[in-house]
Tab-separated table of C-alpha atoms in Angstrom:
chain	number	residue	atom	x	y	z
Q	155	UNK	CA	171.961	-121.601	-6.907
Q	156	UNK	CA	175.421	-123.401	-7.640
Q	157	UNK	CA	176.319	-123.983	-11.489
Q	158	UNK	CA	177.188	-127.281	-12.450
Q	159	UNK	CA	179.647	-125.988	-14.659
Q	160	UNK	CA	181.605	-124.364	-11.242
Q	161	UNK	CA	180.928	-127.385	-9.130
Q	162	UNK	CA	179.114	-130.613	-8.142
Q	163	UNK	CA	177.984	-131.815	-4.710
Q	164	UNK	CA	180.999	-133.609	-2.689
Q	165	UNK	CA	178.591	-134.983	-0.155
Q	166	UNK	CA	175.497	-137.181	-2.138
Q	167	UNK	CA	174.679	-139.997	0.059
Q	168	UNK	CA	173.458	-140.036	3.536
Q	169	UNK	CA	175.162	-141.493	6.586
Q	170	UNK	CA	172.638	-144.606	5.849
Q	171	UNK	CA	174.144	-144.908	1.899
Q	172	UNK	CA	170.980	-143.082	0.459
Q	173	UNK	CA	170.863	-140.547	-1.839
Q	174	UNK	CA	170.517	-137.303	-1.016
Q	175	UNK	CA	167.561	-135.159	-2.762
Q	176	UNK	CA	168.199	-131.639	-4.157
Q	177	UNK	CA	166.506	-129.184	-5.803
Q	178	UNK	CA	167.539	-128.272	-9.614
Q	179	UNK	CA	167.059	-126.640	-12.658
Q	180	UNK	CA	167.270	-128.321	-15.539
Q	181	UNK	CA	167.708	-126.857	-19.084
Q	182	UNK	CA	164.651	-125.412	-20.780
Q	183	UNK	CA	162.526	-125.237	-17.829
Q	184	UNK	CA	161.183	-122.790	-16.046
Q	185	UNK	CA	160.507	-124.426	-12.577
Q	186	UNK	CA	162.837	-126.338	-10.401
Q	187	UNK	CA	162.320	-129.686	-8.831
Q	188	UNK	CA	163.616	-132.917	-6.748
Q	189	UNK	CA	166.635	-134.816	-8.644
Q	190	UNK	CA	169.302	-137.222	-7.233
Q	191	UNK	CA	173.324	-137.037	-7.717
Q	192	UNK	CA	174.967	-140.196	-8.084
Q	193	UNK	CA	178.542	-138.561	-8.579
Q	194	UNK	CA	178.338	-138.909	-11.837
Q	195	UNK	CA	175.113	-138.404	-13.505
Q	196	UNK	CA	171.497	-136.469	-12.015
Q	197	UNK	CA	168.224	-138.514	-11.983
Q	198	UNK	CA	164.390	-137.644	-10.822
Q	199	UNK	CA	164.390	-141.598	-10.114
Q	200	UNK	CA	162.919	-142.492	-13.814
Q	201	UNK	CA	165.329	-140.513	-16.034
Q	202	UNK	CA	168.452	-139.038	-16.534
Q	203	UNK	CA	168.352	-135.066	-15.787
Q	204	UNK	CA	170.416	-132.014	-17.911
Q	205	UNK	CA	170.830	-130.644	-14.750
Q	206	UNK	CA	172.496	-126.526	-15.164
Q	207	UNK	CA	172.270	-125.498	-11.661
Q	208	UNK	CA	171.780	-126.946	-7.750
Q	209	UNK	CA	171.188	-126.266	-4.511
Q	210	UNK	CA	170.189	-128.031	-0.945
Q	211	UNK	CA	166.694	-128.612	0.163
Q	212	UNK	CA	165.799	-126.394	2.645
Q	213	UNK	CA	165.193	-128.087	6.153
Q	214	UNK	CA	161.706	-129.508	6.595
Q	215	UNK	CA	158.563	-127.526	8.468
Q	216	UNK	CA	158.557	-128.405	11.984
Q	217	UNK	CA	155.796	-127.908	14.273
Q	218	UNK	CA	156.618	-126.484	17.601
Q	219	UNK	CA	154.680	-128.819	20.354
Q	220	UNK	CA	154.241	-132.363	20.374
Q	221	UNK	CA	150.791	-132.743	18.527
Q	222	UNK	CA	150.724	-130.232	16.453
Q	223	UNK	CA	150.625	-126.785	17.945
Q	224	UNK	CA	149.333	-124.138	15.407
Q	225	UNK	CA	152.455	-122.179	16.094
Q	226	UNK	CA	154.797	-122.918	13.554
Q	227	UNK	CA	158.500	-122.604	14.464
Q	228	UNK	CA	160.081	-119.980	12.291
């Protein structure tokens, strides 16, 4: 997990302009979740997040074979 207080994420937006998804904590909760970073404020899409801490989603589950093998890649 990366404080917002120590820093923000320099790279928000996708090569297609899209924003990037993370996954944060937000003050006074005791789960994390999906919120946006616009470079300026954090958003779930609806409202405004008190974001304290960040981090990248981890890459997506793949499948290994072309229509869907039961062995997962690991």
């Amino acid at each position: 997990w990366i404080p917002v207080t120590e820093r923000l994420p320099e790279v928000y937006r996708d090569k297609y302009g899209e924003l990037i998804p993370f996954l944060v904590c937000l003050k006074d909760t005791d789960y994390p979740f999906r919120a946006f970073f616009d470079g300026k404020n954090w958003g779930d899409g609806w409202y405004r997040n008190d974001v304290i801490a960040w981090m990248p989603l981890p890459k997506p589950y793949k499948m290994d074979g072309k229509d869907g093998d039961e062995n997962a890649s690991r």
